[in-house]
mmCIF file of C-alpha atoms in Angstrom:
data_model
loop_
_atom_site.group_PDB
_atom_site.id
_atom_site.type_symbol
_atom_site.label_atom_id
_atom_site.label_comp_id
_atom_site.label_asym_id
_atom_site.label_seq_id
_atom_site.Cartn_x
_atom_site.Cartn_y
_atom_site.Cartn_z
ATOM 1 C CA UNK A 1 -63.971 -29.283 -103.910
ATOM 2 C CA UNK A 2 -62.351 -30.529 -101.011
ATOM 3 C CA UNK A 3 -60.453 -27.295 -100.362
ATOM 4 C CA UNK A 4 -63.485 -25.324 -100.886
ATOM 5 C CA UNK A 5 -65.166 -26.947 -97.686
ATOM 6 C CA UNK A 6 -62.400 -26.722 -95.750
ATOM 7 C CA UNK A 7 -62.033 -22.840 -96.186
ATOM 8 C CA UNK A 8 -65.612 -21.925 -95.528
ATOM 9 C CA UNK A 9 -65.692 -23.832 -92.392
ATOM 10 C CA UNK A 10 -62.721 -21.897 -91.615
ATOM 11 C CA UNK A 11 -64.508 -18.742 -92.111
ATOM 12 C CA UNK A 12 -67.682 -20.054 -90.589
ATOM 13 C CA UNK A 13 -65.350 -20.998 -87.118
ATOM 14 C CA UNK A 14 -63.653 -16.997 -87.311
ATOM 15 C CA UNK A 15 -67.041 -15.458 -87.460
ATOM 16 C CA UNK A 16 -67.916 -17.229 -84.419
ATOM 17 C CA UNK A 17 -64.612 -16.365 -82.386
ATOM 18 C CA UNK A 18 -65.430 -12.944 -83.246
ATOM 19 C CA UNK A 19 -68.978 -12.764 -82.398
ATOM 20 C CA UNK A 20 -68.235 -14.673 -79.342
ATOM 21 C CA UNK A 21 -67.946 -11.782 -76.403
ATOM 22 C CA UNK A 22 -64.637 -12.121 -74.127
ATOM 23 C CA UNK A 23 -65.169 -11.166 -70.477
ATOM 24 C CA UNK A 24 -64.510 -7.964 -69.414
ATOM 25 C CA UNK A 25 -60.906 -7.571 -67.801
ATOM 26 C CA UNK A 26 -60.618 -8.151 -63.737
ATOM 27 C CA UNK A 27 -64.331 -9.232 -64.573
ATOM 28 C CA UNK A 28 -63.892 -12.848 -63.829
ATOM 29 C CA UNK A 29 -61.212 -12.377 -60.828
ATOM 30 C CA UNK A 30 -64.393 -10.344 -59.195
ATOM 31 C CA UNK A 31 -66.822 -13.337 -59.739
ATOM 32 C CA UNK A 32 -64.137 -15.930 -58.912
ATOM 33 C CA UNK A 33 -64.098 -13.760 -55.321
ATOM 34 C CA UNK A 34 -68.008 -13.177 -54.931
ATOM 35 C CA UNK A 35 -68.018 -16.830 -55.251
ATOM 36 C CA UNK A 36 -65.268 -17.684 -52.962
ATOM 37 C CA UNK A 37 -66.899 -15.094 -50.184
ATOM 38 C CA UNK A 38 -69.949 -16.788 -50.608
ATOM 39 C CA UNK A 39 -68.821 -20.246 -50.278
ATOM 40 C CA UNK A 40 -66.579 -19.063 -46.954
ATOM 41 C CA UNK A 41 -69.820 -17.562 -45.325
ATOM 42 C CA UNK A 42 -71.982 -20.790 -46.392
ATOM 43 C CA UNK A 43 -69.048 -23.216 -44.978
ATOM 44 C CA UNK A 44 -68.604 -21.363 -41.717
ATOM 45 C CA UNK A 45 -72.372 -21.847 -41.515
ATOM 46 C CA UNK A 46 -72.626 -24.957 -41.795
ATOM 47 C CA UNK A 47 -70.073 -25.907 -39.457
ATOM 48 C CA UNK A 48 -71.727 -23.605 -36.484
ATOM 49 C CA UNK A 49 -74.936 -26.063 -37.238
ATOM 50 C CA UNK A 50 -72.842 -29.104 -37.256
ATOM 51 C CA UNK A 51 -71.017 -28.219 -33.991
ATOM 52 C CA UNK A 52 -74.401 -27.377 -32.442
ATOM 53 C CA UNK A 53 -75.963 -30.540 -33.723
ATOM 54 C CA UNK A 54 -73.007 -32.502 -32.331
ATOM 55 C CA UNK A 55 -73.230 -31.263 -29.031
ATOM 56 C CA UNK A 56 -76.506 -31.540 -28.887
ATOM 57 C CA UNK A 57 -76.216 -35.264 -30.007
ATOM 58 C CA UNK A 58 -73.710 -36.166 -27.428
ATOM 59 C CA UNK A 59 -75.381 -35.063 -24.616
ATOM 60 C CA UNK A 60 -78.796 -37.080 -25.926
ATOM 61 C CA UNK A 61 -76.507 -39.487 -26.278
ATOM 62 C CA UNK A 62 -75.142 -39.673 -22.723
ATOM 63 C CA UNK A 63 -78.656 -39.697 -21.539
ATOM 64 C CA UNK A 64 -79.571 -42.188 -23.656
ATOM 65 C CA UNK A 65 -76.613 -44.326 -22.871
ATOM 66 C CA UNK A 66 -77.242 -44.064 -18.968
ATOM 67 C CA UNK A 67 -80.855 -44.948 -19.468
ATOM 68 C CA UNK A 68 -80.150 -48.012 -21.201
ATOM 69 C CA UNK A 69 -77.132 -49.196 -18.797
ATOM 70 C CA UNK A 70 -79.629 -48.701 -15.847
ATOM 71 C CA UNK A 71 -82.293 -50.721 -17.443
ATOM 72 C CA UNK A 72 -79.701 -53.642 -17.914
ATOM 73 C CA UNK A 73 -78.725 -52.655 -14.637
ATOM 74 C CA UNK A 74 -74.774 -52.215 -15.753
ATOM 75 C CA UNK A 75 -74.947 -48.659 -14.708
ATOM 76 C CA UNK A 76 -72.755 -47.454 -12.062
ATOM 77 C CA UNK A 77 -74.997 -45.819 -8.671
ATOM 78 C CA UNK A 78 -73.966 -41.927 -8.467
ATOM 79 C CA UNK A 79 -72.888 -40.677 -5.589
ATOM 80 C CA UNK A 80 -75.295 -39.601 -3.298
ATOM 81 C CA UNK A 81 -75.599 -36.029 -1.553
ATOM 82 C CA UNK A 82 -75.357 -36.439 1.900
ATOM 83 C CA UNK A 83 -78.867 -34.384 3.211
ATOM 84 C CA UNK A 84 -80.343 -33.338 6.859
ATOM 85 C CA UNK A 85 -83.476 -35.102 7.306
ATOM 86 C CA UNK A 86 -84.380 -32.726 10.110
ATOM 87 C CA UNK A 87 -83.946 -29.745 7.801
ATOM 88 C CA UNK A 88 -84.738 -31.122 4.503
ATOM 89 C CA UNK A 89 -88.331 -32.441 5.915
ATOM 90 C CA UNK A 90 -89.449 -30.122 8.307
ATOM 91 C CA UNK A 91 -92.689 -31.015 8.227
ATOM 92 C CA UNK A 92 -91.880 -33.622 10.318
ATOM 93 C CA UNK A 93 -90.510 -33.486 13.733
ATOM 94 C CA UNK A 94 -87.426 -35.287 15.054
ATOM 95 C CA UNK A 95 -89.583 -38.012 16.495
ATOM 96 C CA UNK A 96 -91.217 -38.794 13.333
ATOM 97 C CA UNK A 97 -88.602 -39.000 11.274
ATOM 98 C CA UNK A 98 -86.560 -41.384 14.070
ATOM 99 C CA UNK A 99 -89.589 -43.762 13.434
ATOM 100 C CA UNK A 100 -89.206 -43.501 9.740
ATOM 101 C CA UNK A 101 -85.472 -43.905 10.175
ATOM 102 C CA UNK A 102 -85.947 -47.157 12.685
ATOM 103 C CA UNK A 103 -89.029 -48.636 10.178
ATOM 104 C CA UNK A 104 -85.990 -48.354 7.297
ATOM 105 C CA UNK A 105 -83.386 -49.882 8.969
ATOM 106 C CA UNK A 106 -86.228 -53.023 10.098
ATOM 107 C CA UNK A 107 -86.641 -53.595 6.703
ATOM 108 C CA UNK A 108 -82.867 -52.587 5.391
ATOM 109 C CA UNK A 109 -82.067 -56.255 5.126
ATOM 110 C CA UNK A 110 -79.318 -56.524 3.437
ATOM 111 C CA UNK A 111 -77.517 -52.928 5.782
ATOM 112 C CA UNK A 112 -76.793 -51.279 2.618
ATOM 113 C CA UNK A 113 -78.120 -48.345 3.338
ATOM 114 C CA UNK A 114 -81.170 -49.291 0.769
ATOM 115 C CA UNK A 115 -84.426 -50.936 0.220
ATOM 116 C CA UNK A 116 -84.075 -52.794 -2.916
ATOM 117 C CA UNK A 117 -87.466 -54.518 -4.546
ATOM 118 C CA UNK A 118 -87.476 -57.795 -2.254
ATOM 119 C CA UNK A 119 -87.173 -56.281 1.046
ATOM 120 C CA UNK A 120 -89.755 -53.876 -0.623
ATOM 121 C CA UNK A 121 -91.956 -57.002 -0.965
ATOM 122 C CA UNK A 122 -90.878 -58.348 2.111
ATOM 123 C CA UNK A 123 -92.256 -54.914 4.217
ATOM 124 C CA UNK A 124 -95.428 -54.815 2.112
ATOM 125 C CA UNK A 125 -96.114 -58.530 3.304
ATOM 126 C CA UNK A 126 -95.646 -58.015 7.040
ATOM 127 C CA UNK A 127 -97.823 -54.808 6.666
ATOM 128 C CA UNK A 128 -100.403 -57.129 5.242
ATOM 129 C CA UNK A 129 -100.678 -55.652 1.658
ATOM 130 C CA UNK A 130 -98.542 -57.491 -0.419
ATOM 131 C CA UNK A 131 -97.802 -56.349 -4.069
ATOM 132 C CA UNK A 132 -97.410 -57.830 -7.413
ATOM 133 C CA UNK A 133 -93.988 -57.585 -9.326
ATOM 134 C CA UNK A 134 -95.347 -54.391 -11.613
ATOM 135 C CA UNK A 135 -96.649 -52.703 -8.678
ATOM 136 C CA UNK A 136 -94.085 -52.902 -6.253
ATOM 137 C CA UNK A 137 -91.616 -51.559 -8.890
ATOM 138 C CA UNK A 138 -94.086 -49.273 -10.006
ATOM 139 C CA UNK A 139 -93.432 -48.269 -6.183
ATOM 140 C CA UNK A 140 -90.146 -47.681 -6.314
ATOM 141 C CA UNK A 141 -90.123 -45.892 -9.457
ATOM 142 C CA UNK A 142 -92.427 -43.167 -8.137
ATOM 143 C CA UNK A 143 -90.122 -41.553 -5.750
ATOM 144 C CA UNK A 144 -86.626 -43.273 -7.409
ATOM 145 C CA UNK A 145 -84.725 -39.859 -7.850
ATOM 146 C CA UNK A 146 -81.387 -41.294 -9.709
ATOM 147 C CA UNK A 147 -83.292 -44.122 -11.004
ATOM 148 C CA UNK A 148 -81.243 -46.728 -9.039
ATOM 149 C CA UNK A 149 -84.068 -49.374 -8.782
ATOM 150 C CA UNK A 150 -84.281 -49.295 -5.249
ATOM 151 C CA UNK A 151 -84.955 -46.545 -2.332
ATOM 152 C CA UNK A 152 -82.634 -44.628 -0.551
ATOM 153 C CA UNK A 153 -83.521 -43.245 3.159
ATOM 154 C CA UNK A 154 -84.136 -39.945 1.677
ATOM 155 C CA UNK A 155 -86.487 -41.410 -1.261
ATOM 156 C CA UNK A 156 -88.202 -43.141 1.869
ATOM 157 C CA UNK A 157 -88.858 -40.246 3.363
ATOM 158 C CA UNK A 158 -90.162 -39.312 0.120
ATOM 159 C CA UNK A 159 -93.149 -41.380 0.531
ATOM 160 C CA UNK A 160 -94.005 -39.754 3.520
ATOM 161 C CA UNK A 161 -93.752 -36.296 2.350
ATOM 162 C CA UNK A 162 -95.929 -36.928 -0.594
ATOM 163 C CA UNK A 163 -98.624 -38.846 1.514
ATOM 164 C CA UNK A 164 -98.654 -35.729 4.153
ATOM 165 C CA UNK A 165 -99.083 -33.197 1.024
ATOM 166 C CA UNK A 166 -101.679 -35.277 -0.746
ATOM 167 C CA UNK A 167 -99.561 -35.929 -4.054
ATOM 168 C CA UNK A 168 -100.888 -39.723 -3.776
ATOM 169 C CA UNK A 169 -103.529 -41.717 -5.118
ATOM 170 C CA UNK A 170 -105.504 -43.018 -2.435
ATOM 171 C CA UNK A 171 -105.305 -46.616 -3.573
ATOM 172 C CA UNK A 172 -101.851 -46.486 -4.364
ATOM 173 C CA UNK A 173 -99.048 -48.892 -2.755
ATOM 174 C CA UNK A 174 -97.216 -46.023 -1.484
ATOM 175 C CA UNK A 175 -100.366 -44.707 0.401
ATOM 176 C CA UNK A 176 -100.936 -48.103 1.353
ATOM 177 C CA UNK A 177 -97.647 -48.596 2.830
ATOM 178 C CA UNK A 178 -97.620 -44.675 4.298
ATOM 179 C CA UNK A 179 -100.990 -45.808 6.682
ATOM 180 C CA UNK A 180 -99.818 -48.842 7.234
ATOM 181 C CA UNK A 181 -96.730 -47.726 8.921
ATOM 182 C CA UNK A 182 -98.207 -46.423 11.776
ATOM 183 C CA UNK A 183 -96.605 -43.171 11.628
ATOM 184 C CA UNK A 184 -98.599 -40.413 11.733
ATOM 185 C CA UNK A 185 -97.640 -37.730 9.088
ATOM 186 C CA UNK A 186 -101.351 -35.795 9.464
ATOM 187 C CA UNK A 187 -101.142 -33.992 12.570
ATOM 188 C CA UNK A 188 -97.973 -32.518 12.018
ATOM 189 C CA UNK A 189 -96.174 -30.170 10.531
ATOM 190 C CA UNK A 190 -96.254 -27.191 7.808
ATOM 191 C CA UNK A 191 -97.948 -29.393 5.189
ATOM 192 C CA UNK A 192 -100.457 -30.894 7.122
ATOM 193 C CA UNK A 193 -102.119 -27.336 8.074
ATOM 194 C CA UNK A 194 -105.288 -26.257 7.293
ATOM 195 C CA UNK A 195 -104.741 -22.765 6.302
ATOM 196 C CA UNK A 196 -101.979 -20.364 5.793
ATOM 197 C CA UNK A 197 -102.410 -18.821 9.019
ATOM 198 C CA UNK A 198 -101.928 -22.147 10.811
ATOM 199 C CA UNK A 199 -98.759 -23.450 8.728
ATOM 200 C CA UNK A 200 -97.223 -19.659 9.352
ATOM 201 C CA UNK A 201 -97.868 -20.291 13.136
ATOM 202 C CA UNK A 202 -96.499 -23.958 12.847
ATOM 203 C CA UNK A 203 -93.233 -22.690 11.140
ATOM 204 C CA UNK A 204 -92.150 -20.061 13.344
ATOM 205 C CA UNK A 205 -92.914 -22.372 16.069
ATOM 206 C CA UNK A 206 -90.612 -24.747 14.457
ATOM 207 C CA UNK A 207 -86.864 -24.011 15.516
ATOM 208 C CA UNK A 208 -88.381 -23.843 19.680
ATOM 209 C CA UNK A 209 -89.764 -27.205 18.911
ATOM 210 C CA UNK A 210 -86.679 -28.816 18.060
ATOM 211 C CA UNK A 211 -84.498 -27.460 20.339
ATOM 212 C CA UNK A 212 -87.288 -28.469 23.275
ATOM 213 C CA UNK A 213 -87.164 -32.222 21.574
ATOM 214 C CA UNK A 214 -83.124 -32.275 21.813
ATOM 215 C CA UNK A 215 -83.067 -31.034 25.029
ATOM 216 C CA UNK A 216 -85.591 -34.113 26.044
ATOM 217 C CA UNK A 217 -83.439 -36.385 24.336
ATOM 218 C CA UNK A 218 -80.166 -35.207 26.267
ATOM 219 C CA UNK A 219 -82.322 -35.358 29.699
ATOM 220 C CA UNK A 220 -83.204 -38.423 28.760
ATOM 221 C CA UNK A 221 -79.577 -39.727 27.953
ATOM 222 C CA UNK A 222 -78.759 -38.062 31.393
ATOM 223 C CA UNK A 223 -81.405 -40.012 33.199
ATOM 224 C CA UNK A 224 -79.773 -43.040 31.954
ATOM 225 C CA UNK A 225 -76.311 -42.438 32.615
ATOM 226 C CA UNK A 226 -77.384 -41.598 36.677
ATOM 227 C CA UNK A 227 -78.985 -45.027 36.424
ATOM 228 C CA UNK A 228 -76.061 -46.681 35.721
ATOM 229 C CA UNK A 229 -74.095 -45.189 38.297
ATOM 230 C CA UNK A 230 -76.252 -46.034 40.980
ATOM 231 C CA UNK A 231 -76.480 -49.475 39.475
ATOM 232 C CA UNK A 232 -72.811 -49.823 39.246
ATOM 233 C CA UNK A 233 -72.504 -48.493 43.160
ATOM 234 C CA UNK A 234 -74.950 -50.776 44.591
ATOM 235 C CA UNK A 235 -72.913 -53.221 42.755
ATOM 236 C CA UNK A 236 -69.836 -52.673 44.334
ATOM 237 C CA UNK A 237 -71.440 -52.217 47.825
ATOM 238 C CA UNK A 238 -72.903 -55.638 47.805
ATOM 239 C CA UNK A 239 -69.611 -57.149 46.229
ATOM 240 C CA UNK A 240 -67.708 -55.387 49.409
ATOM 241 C CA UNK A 241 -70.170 -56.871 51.849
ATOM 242 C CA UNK A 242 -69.869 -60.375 50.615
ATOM 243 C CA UNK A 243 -65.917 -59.563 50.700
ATOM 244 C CA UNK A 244 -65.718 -58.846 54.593
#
């Protein structure tokens, strides 16, 4: 009985093996290759979209970084470009910006080369308008180019530039401050014209107006050099009469 069930599973299993159909010859090489082709194309892929993503990642990431080390104020000050007021803001004539330069250095306490947020509080006291905390460095951060937390003689400037072109609010500290100063930025310059005509007139007029200002300031310098001399030889004429 025993032997009976043994052989017709035996048959039952070669029936199966036959019926079973084997794969075509170099059939399965070909799949094994579509495969591999596939997978290649899908792996190059995604490492073109993982390179971009890193890039992309690392430079948010910089940014990111720098933000955060300036707002702990760890961050290192970059270096700044060295500019020409006169031709960077010609708007404004030498004159003007001389009195911008002299009201920075006033209030340049600490000779840095900066005004940092007390001296900033400091100036808007003495003008009469003193600020809170927020809106002093509310202040700074409107013109703060390389978000140092304080302002630079060009970022000063800045303030200027922006009152002259109308780019403040008219109760803000930085208007404020910009009337306050005493310099006038509204008679002036290519910004401060009423029309095109006007500001085309004002610009060509431009390059004779400096070069009349320098030449003032060299007459002047020569004035005061003659001055000395003469002071220096009636000096030594009334030394020589007290000598004899």
């Amino acid at each position: 009985m025993a032997s009976s069930e043994l052989a017709q599973k035996l048959q039952r299993r070669l029936l199966l093996e036959e019926s079973d159909p084997q794969p075509a010859p170099g059939g399965e090489e070909e799949a094994a290759a579509g495969r591999g082709a596939g997978q290649e194309e899908d792996e190059e892929e995604e490492e073109s979209r993982s390179s971009m993503l890193a890039s992309a990642d690392s430079e948010l990431g910089a940014k990111l970084s720098r933000r955060q080390d300036i707002n702990e104020g760890t961050a290192r000050p970059r270096q700044a470009k060295v500019f020409n007021p006169y031709t960077e803001f010609k708007e404004f004539s030498r004159r003007q910006i001389k009195d911008m330069e002299r009201m920075f250095r006033l209030y340049d306490s600490g000779k840095d080369g900066y005004i940092d947020l007390m001296e900033l509080k400091l100036m808007m006291e003495k003008l009469g308008a003193p600020q809170t905390h927020l809106g002093l460095k509310n202040m700074i951060k409107e013109v703060d180019e390389d978000f140092d937390g304080k302002l630079s003689f060009r970022e000063f400037l800045l303030i200027f530039h922006k009152a002259a072109a109308g780019e403040l609010e008219e109760d803000s500290g930085l208007m404020t401050l910009a009337k306050l100063s005493e310099i006038d930025v509204s008679t002036e310059g290519v910004k401060g014209a009423k029309n095109f005509f006007e500001a085309k007139v004002q610009a060509l007029s431009s390059a004779s107006k400096f070069e009349e200002e320098i030449k003032a300031e060299q007459d002047e310098r020569k004035r005061e050099e003659e001055e000395k001399k003469h002071r220096r030889a009636a000096f030594k004429e009334l030394k020589s009469a007290f000598s004899q």
